[in-house]
Amino acid sequence: MKKRLSELLTFAVGDFYGEFHSRVFGALVENGRLPFRTLVAKSGLLPTQVRGALITLIQQSFVSFQTTDEGATNYDANWEKTYNFVIRSGKLLQLVKVRYGDAAGVVCEDLFEAGHARVGELIKERVSVKEKPASTKGGAVNGDGVNGVNGINGVHVNGVTEPEGHGPSPEQRRRALNKLVRAGLIVPLNERDMKSVEDLKRSAERNLIGTKYDHLPKTKKEKTNFALDTQQLLDGWRHESLRYFGDGEYSSIKRGNPFDEDSDDEYPAKRRKVHGRTNGVNAATGPHPETDLVVRLNFEKFDVLLRNQQLVKMAARYVGETTSKVYDALLRALETKTSRCYEPSLDHEAEDKEQPFVKTHDIVPYLDPNLDLNVGLYGEDVASEMNGHNDDDEEPVSRKRKQPSSDAQYKVEQHLRLLAYDPRQFVQSEGRDWRVPYRALTKRLLQSQIENHLTARYGTVAPRLIRVLFANGRLEDKNISKLALVPLKELREMLYVLQKAGFVESQEVPRDASRTVNRLVYLYFYDQIKARRVLLDDVYQAMARMLQRAETEKAKIQVVIDKSERTDVVGNEAKYLSKAEKVALERWNQTEEKLLRQVNRMDDLVAVVRDFYPMGPDDSNEELYG
Amino acid sequence: MSEKPAKTAAEAAALKAKWSAMYDKCVEAKPMGAYFSLEELMEFGVAMSDTELLAICEELVSCNLFAVAMAKGSLRYLTRGKELAIKITGLQTDTRVVYSHIEASGTNGMWKRSLCQKTNMHDNRVVKAIRELMAKKLIREIKSAKAQNRRIYILSHLDPSEENTGGNFFSDGAMDTGLIEALGEFILRHIETHSWAEQKVPAGHKARGVKRKRNADDVPASADIEDLPMFKVPLGPNKHPLVPFPPSHRDYPTVSTIMDLIDESGVLKDVTLQEHDVKQLLGKLEYEELVEQVPNLDGQPPGYRSTRRVWDRHPGTVDWNRPLDPADDGVGPGDGFTQVPCGRCPVFKACRPGGVVSPETCEYFEPWLKF
């Protein structure tokens, strides 16, 4: 199943870093975990070349390594991180720029290029020395966890070529970094982050067997408990590194935090309130962040932002544009309380019951001040004063009491009610408190993405059948025909197409003990997880094809590109390039943009289908259609 | 010696009186062809004991005025008309057996193969019997929606059961797509007009709106790409944007209002729709994601509203040769994958770099990449 993904990633790594890296990475994804010697043999490169490539790949976390007690070191490719760096980085940078400003974009970009970096490096990079602020090393010291990787940390693989003095000043960078840290997008690097997911799990298991368990789990019950404990330990470890900046809730910044309150914060008044800070040290004079701390990008948090974008889009599609912007504000208000898309140790219902609440007045500051809240609302709704789903609160007395103080709040609540009463239930309310049933909603989003895909690919009948199967489970073709009201002949043709593509599966059930063919019942069913895998596989392949085609197109006019990049030509294009060459270059730019834009859009699909909802066995196939 | 036949003659006369009385009572109680259980027959009070009752029934069966059938797990008798009884009496034994089996199956009808199995007769004999019965117009062949290729026989005066016709949306055992589409369209149009409110433009809003307020839903021509709405904004009859009704709105169409509407409009000629038919149609529309259920907070049955229509309902085939429109995303169904040639490529699975089908030489890319 991972063949297409490995093809895509190997190609993209080659695109970014060149052939050596591509071959080393390719050897690792093809063969799995390898010791250095075998890696050299499999990649067909010289040991020095492999070593050089490995340094970059490890620095970027594309490759992880573990050294056994006997001293043997094995290397392993890391799918998720590689994908995020080579395919998704452009989108994430764009997101950061729009949200947190250009300086934050630059800081993120540096971090993308470096993989992980010391705070000092991030702040001073590309800046002339005299502008660098005197760093005070007196801040809280927390060297734990980063020692192992400090060695690699200084290596600059992508030599900074831009002239100095450009870009944001150190002060701007520091502020940008603070914003990103507060948003949870940048977190301190922990030794554990360098390990692959499997290794981390294994070491958690080993840890447990030494302490809580004295033997490997044998019975089924023991195994379930063991898996649960392992997950809890992993969550604990994860929390440990996230909690570095505060001792309580995720991302709430408290005393002892080296990244101080920022004066040019988006919503300073609100922030101060949320974090309960009154004695914030002035950013300009206060202690500077510890420059030796090594930080990394937190992709889990990026996934949360991407998911929220998609949820807003879904609200825009089903409810309305303005309402979706209100929803966006709500989701952003909740972002600080959400550290990742889902908790692996919780099941569907349990997690949605524990989602955090946010109050209306905390949502309002996140709204675009230019947004006209009257749009998308139908006049005055007298009865809408009633309270969420609690029908008891409908008495006029309590209605009066609940009259919101400001007009904006009132309007926001009107929009949120629309979302709450939508059949998809974008939000749940308890009085003035709002929360989002992320898990159920994400499943819905996922399903509608798959249906949307099938509509575009196979026409309107295909998603109809999928919806019937998704809502009703296993069915015979006759019953599908009755529910979807599609004639049997047409239905069978479409089922065949879907089955061949892997979106629908069938099962034979014998009607009696004889098991002859004509006494069989064929039941069709739809497995969402399987469908996701199938879809992802196709998309990975198409993405790889886009990149490969881009390379082909580039090779066609490589001569012109080389010429245009010559030092004497740069800046004098009008003088040295012929008209035909300019046209060719222009064409190439457009072609590349088009191809990459599509890769980017396909990545949207990948994010929805792969990253927002657990890929494991489904907890419950609850009714989607009422 | 002579006494005995006389006695039997007298008994026979008494029996005859009894069974004709029984027959009359049955015909009086229920229409011809109805089922009677032994208990029901006993209640008529004609027979004094169980044995007598059985004797009477036996006699009626032998006269072909009663037929034996199993229904609901117990023995039942059903009545036959006198003319029919005479006709049946004239039939050969094989034919009579076949007839009684078809008769017992009622409105469900009986498949030829099952007839062979039940009567334990050879195919030929059954075919011969069927031919005779068809010729005498006692039975007829119907097409069943359950299994279209089966020959199913039913008494000629009966209408096939719903299981066989498949309900109102079937004609001759085949799904009547014309009716379904037309009626679905009719219902959908009704629901659509009752689902979304046309935005009232507040007084003074326009003057302000043009000057400084940017609305998400009506877009100035010079707006940036990022300010454009993500989806096409559906417009009402007065060309104002459609917005959702407030949650307190209760007047969404429900199954019963839709049924009333169909009845009143007279769109259907010879079909009477049942509630489950309408539900089935609404289900279909729901599976098409054209309508959705809105829960009613007063505990009433849920209403239906149309799903916000942000793209054409029948997208048709998308021409992937056409240059990609940057604003395409969200206007029609589809995603990054279906917008590229690979998403609809017939030889996608065979494609690999350097292969016969390869990204380097792909001919679908050429026109797509042209500007």
PDB file of N, CA and C in Angstrom, chain A residues 91-145:
ATOM      1  N   LYS A  91       2.289  25.118   1.670  1.00  0.00           N
ATOM      2  CA  LYS A  91       0.959  25.446   2.177  1.00  0.00           C
ATOM      3  C   LYS A  91       1.023  25.948   3.616  1.00  0.00           C
ATOM      4  N   LEU A  92       1.839  25.268   4.414  1.00  0.00           N
ATOM      5  CA  LEU A  92       1.920  25.658   5.825  1.00  0.00           C
ATOM      6  C   LEU A  92       2.537  27.046   5.963  1.00  0.00           C
ATOM      7  N   LEU A  93       3.556  27.331   5.144  1.00  0.00           N
ATOM      8  CA  LEU A  93       4.177  28.655   5.212  1.00  0.00           C
ATOM      9  C   LEU A  93       3.169  29.733   4.842  1.00  0.00           C
ATOM     10  N   GLN A  94       2.399  29.458   3.834  1.00  0.00           N
ATOM     11  CA  GLN A  94       1.387  30.415   3.410  1.00  0.00           C
ATOM     12  C   GLN A  94       0.408  30.688   4.552  1.00  0.00           C
ATOM     13  N   LEU A  95       0.023  29.600   5.182  1.00  0.00           N
ATOM     14  CA  LEU A  95      -0.913  29.703   6.309  1.00  0.00           C
ATOM     15  C   LEU A  95      -0.335  30.580   7.414  1.00  0.00           C
ATOM     16  N   VAL A  96       0.937  30.328   7.736  1.00  0.00           N
ATOM     17  CA  VAL A  96       1.583  31.093   8.804  1.00  0.00           C
ATOM     18  C   VAL A  96       1.669  32.556   8.415  1.00  0.00           C
ATOM     19  N   LYS A  97       2.020  32.825   7.159  1.00  0.00           N
ATOM     20  CA  LYS A  97       2.168  34.216   6.711  1.00  0.00           C
ATOM     21  C   LYS A  97       0.849  34.956   6.837  1.00  0.00           C
ATOM     22  N   VAL A  98      -0.220  34.320   6.392  1.00  0.00           N
ATOM     23  CA  VAL A  98      -1.516  34.992   6.435  1.00  0.00           C
ATOM     24  C   VAL A  98      -1.938  35.247   7.881  1.00  0.00           C
ATOM     25  N   ARG A  99      -1.687  34.282   8.709  1.00  0.00           N
ATOM     26  CA  ARG A  99      -2.160  34.382  10.087  1.00  0.00           C
ATOM     27  C   ARG A  99      -1.286  35.233  10.973  1.00  0.00           C
ATOM     28  N   TYR A 100       0.035  35.004  10.887  1.00  0.00           N
ATOM     29  CA  TYR A 100       0.919  35.613  11.874  1.00  0.00           C
ATOM     30  C   TYR A 100       1.898  36.617  11.270  1.00  0.00           C
ATOM     31  N   GLY A 101       1.750  36.932  10.007  1.00  0.00           N
ATOM     32  CA  GLY A 101       2.588  37.958   9.409  1.00  0.00           C
ATOM     33  C   GLY A 101       3.796  37.401   8.697  1.00  0.00           C
ATOM     34  N   ASP A 102       4.433  38.271   7.910  1.00  0.00           N
ATOM     35  CA  ASP A 102       5.551  37.839   7.075  1.00  0.00           C
ATOM     36  C   ASP A 102       6.753  37.399   7.890  1.00  0.00           C
ATOM     37  N   ALA A 103       7.001  38.111   8.993  1.00  0.00           N
ATOM     38  CA  ALA A 103       8.169  37.749   9.803  1.00  0.00           C
ATOM     39  C   ALA A 103       8.032  36.318  10.309  1.00  0.00           C
ATOM     40  N   ALA A 104       6.818  35.962  10.742  1.00  0.00           N
ATOM     41  CA  ALA A 104       6.592  34.593  11.214  1.00  0.00           C
ATOM     42  C   ALA A 104       6.825  33.613  10.073  1.00  0.00           C
ATOM     43  N   GLY A 105       6.424  34.041   8.866  1.00  0.00           N
ATOM     44  CA  GLY A 105       6.655  33.195   7.703  1.00  0.00           C
ATOM     45  C   GLY A 105       8.130  32.937   7.501  1.00  0.00           C
ATOM     46  N   VAL A 106       8.929  33.975   7.661  1.00  0.00           N
ATOM     47  CA  VAL A 106      10.377  33.827   7.457  1.00  0.00           C
ATOM     48  C   VAL A 106      10.957  32.896   8.522  1.00  0.00           C
ATOM     49  N   VAL A 107      10.535  33.082   9.760  1.00  0.00           N
ATOM     50  CA  VAL A 107      11.056  32.224  10.835  1.00  0.00           C
ATOM     51  C   VAL A 107      10.698  30.765  10.542  1.00  0.00           C
ATOM     52  N   CYS A 108       9.468  30.561  10.142  1.00  0.00           N
ATOM     53  CA  CYS A 108       9.018  29.202   9.836  1.00  0.00           C
ATOM     54  C   CYS A 108       9.816  28.619   8.686  1.00  0.00           C
ATOM     55  N   GLU A 109      10.052  29.465   7.712  1.00  0.00           N
ATOM     56  CA  GLU A 109      10.780  28.993   6.538  1.00  0.00           C
ATOM     57  C   GLU A 109      12.176  28.536   6.942  1.00  0.00           C
ATOM     58  N   ASP A 110      12.819  29.340   7.777  1.00  0.00           N
ATOM     59  CA  ASP A 110      14.142  28.947   8.250  1.00  0.00           C
ATOM     60  C   ASP A 110      14.083  27.612   8.973  1.00  0.00           C
ATOM     61  N   LEU A 111      13.056  27.472   9.756  1.00  0.00           N
ATOM     62  CA  LEU A 111      12.930  26.238  10.529  1.00  0.00           C
ATOM     63  C   LEU A 111      12.651  25.056   9.602  1.00  0.00           C
ATOM     64  N   PHE A 112      11.908  25.323   8.558  1.00  0.00           N
ATOM     65  CA  PHE A 112      11.664  24.276   7.568  1.00  0.00           C
ATOM     66  C   PHE A 112      12.965  23.848   6.916  1.00  0.00           C
ATOM     67  N   GLU A 113      13.785  24.857   6.591  1.00  0.00           N
ATOM     68  CA  GLU A 113      15.030  24.540   5.899  1.00  0.00           C
ATOM     69  C   GLU A 113      15.994  23.810   6.816  1.00  0.00           C
ATOM     70  N   ALA A 114      15.973  24.192   8.080  1.00  0.00           N
ATOM     71  CA  ALA A 114      16.943  23.612   8.988  1.00  0.00           C
ATOM     72  C   ALA A 114      16.446  22.320   9.634  1.00  0.00           C
ATOM     73  N   GLY A 115      15.154  22.064   9.570  1.00  0.00           N
ATOM     74  CA  GLY A 115      14.623  20.887  10.241  1.00  0.00           C
ATOM     75  C   GLY A 115      14.317  21.211  11.687  1.00  0.00           C
ATOM     76  N   HIS A 116      15.384  21.464  12.469  1.00  0.00           N
ATOM     77  CA  HIS A 116      15.175  22.004  13.809  1.00  0.00           C
ATOM     78  C   HIS A 116      16.339  22.921  14.093  1.00  0.00           C
ATOM     79  N   ALA A 117      16.180  23.864  14.971  1.00  0.00           N
ATOM     80  CA  ALA A 117      17.247  24.845  15.155  1.00  0.00           C
ATOM     81  C   ALA A 117      17.204  25.403  16.556  1.00  0.00           C
ATOM     82  N   ARG A 118      18.336  25.989  16.954  1.00  0.00           N
ATOM     83  CA  ARG A 118      18.370  26.655  18.237  1.00  0.00           C
ATOM     84  C   ARG A 118      17.674  27.995  18.108  1.00  0.00           C
ATOM     85  N   VAL A 119      17.069  28.414  19.175  1.00  0.00           N
ATOM     86  CA  VAL A 119      16.353  29.676  19.154  1.00  0.00           C
ATOM     87  C   VAL A 119      17.282  30.811  18.752  1.00  0.00           C
ATOM     88  N   GLY A 120      18.510  30.778  19.291  1.00  0.00           N
ATOM     89  CA  GLY A 120      19.484  31.813  18.968  1.00  0.00           C
ATOM     90  C   GLY A 120      19.702  31.923  17.468  1.00  0.00           C
ATOM     91  N   GLU A 121      19.851  30.763  16.831  1.00  0.00           N
ATOM     92  CA  GLU A 121      20.054  30.740  15.385  1.00  0.00           C
ATOM     93  C   GLU A 121      18.867  31.355  14.659  1.00  0.00           C
ATOM     94  N   LEU A 122      17.709  30.961  15.092  1.00  0.00           N
ATOM     95  CA  LEU A 122      16.504  31.421  14.412  1.00  0.00           C
ATOM     96  C   LEU A 122      16.360  32.930  14.505  1.00  0.00           C
ATOM     97  N   ILE A 123      16.760  33.454  15.636  1.00  0.00           N
ATOM     98  CA  ILE A 123      16.565  34.880  15.838  1.00  0.00           C
ATOM     99  C   ILE A 123      17.607  35.687  15.089  1.00  0.00           C
ATOM    100  N   LYS A 124      18.831  35.167  15.067  1.00  0.00           N
ATOM    101  CA  LYS A 124      19.876  36.033  14.513  1.00  0.00           C
ATOM    102  C   LYS A 124      20.109  35.793  13.028  1.00  0.00           C
ATOM    103  N   GLU A 125      19.684  34.717  12.519  1.00  0.00           N
ATOM    104  CA  GLU A 125      20.045  34.346  11.167  1.00  0.00           C
ATOM    105  C   GLU A 125      19.716  35.442  10.158  1.00  0.00           C
ATOM    106  N   ARG A 126      20.578  35.571   9.170  1.00  0.00           N
ATOM    107  CA  ARG A 126      20.412  36.536   8.077  1.00  0.00           C
ATOM    108  C   ARG A 126      20.444  37.981   8.564  1.00  0.00           C
ATOM    109  N   VAL A 127      21.035  38.170   9.708  1.00  0.00           N
ATOM    110  CA  VAL A 127      21.037  39.515  10.265  1.00  0.00           C
ATOM    111  C   VAL A 127      22.471  39.881  10.595  1.00  0.00           C
ATOM    112  N   SER A 128      22.841  41.116  10.360  1.00  0.00           N
ATOM    113  CA  SER A 128      24.210  41.519  10.655  1.00  0.00           C
ATOM    114  C   SER A 128      24.441  41.516  12.164  1.00  0.00           C
ATOM    115  N   VAL A 129      25.698  41.300  12.557  1.00  0.00           N
ATOM    116  CA  VAL A 129      26.006  40.993  13.943  1.00  0.00           C
ATOM    117  C   VAL A 129      25.634  42.129  14.893  1.00  0.00           C
ATOM    118  N   LYS A 130      25.836  43.343  14.466  1.00  0.00           N
ATOM    119  CA  LYS A 130      25.648  44.439  15.432  1.00  0.00           C
ATOM    120  C   LYS A 130      24.176  44.585  15.855  1.00  0.00           C
ATOM    121  N   GLU A 131      23.279  44.121  15.013  1.00  0.00           N
ATOM    122  CA  GLU A 131      21.872  44.249  15.386  1.00  0.00           C
ATOM    123  C   GLU A 131      21.447  43.192  16.394  1.00  0.00           C
ATOM    124  N   LYS A 132      22.325  42.216  16.542  1.00  0.00           N
ATOM    125  CA  LYS A 132      21.929  41.108  17.413  1.00  0.00           C
ATOM    126  C   LYS A 132      21.817  41.567  18.859  1.00  0.00           C
ATOM    127  N   PRO A 133      20.736  41.262  19.496  1.00  0.00           N
ATOM    128  CA  PRO A 133      20.593  41.697  20.879  1.00  0.00           C
ATOM    129  C   PRO A 133      21.499  40.888  21.789  1.00  0.00           C
ATOM    130  N   ALA A 134      21.985  41.571  22.820  1.00  0.00           N
ATOM    131  CA  ALA A 134      22.818  40.864  23.784  1.00  0.00           C
ATOM    132  C   ALA A 134      21.972  39.814  24.484  1.00  0.00           C
ATOM    133  N   SER A 135      22.452  38.594  24.420  1.00  0.00           N
ATOM    134  CA  SER A 135      21.599  37.547  24.976  1.00  0.00           C
ATOM    135  C   SER A 135      21.967  37.298  26.425  1.00  0.00           C
ATOM    136  N   THR A 136      20.976  37.210  27.222  1.00  0.00           N
ATOM    137  CA  THR A 136      21.205  36.870  28.614  1.00  0.00           C
ATOM    138  C   THR A 136      20.903  35.399  28.794  1.00  0.00           C
ATOM    139  N   LYS A 137      21.873  34.708  29.308  1.00  0.00           N
ATOM    140  CA  LYS A 137      21.695  33.265  29.387  1.00  0.00           C
ATOM    141  C   LYS A 137      21.093  32.841  30.713  1.00  0.00           C
ATOM    142  N   GLY A 138      20.582  33.810  31.437  1.00  0.00           N
ATOM    143  CA  GLY A 138      20.127  33.493  32.779  1.00  0.00           C
ATOM    144  C   GLY A 138      18.761  32.840  32.865  1.00  0.00           C
ATOM    145  N   GLY A 139      18.082  32.754  31.763  1.00  0.00           N
ATOM    146  CA  GLY A 139      16.708  32.233  31.775  1.00  0.00           C
ATOM    147  C   GLY A 139      16.642  30.814  32.291  1.00  0.00           C
ATOM    148  N   ALA A 140      15.471  30.331  32.329  1.00  0.00           N
ATOM    149  CA  ALA A 140      15.269  28.973  32.816  1.00  0.00           C
ATOM    150  C   ALA A 140      16.080  28.003  31.967  1.00  0.00           C
ATOM    151  N   VAL A 141      16.751  27.125  32.622  1.00  0.00           N
ATOM    152  CA  VAL A 141      17.585  26.175  31.894  1.00  0.00           C
ATOM    153  C   VAL A 141      16.857  24.853  31.777  1.00  0.00           C
ATOM    154  N   ASN A 142      16.794  24.409  30.590  1.00  0.00           N
ATOM    155  CA  ASN A 142      16.176  23.107  30.390  1.00  0.00           C
ATOM    156  C   ASN A 142      16.902  22.390  29.289  1.00  0.00           C
ATOM    157  N   GLY A 143      17.992  21.790  29.655  1.00  0.00           N
ATOM    158  CA  GLY A 143      18.787  21.127  28.624  1.00  0.00           C
ATOM    159  C   GLY A 143      18.323  19.720  28.367  1.00  0.00           C
ATOM    160  N   ASP A 144      17.429  19.276  29.156  1.00  0.00           N
ATOM    161  CA  ASP A 144      17.060  17.870  29.120  1.00  0.00           C
ATOM    162  C   ASP A 144      16.474  17.477  27.794  1.00  0.00           C
ATOM    163  N   GLY A 145      16.971  16.451  27.247  1.00  0.00           N
ATOM    164  CA  GLY A 145      16.364  15.955  26.016  1.00  0.00           C
ATOM    165  C   GLY A 145      17.045  16.421  24.755  1.00  0.00           C
TER     166      GLY A 145
END
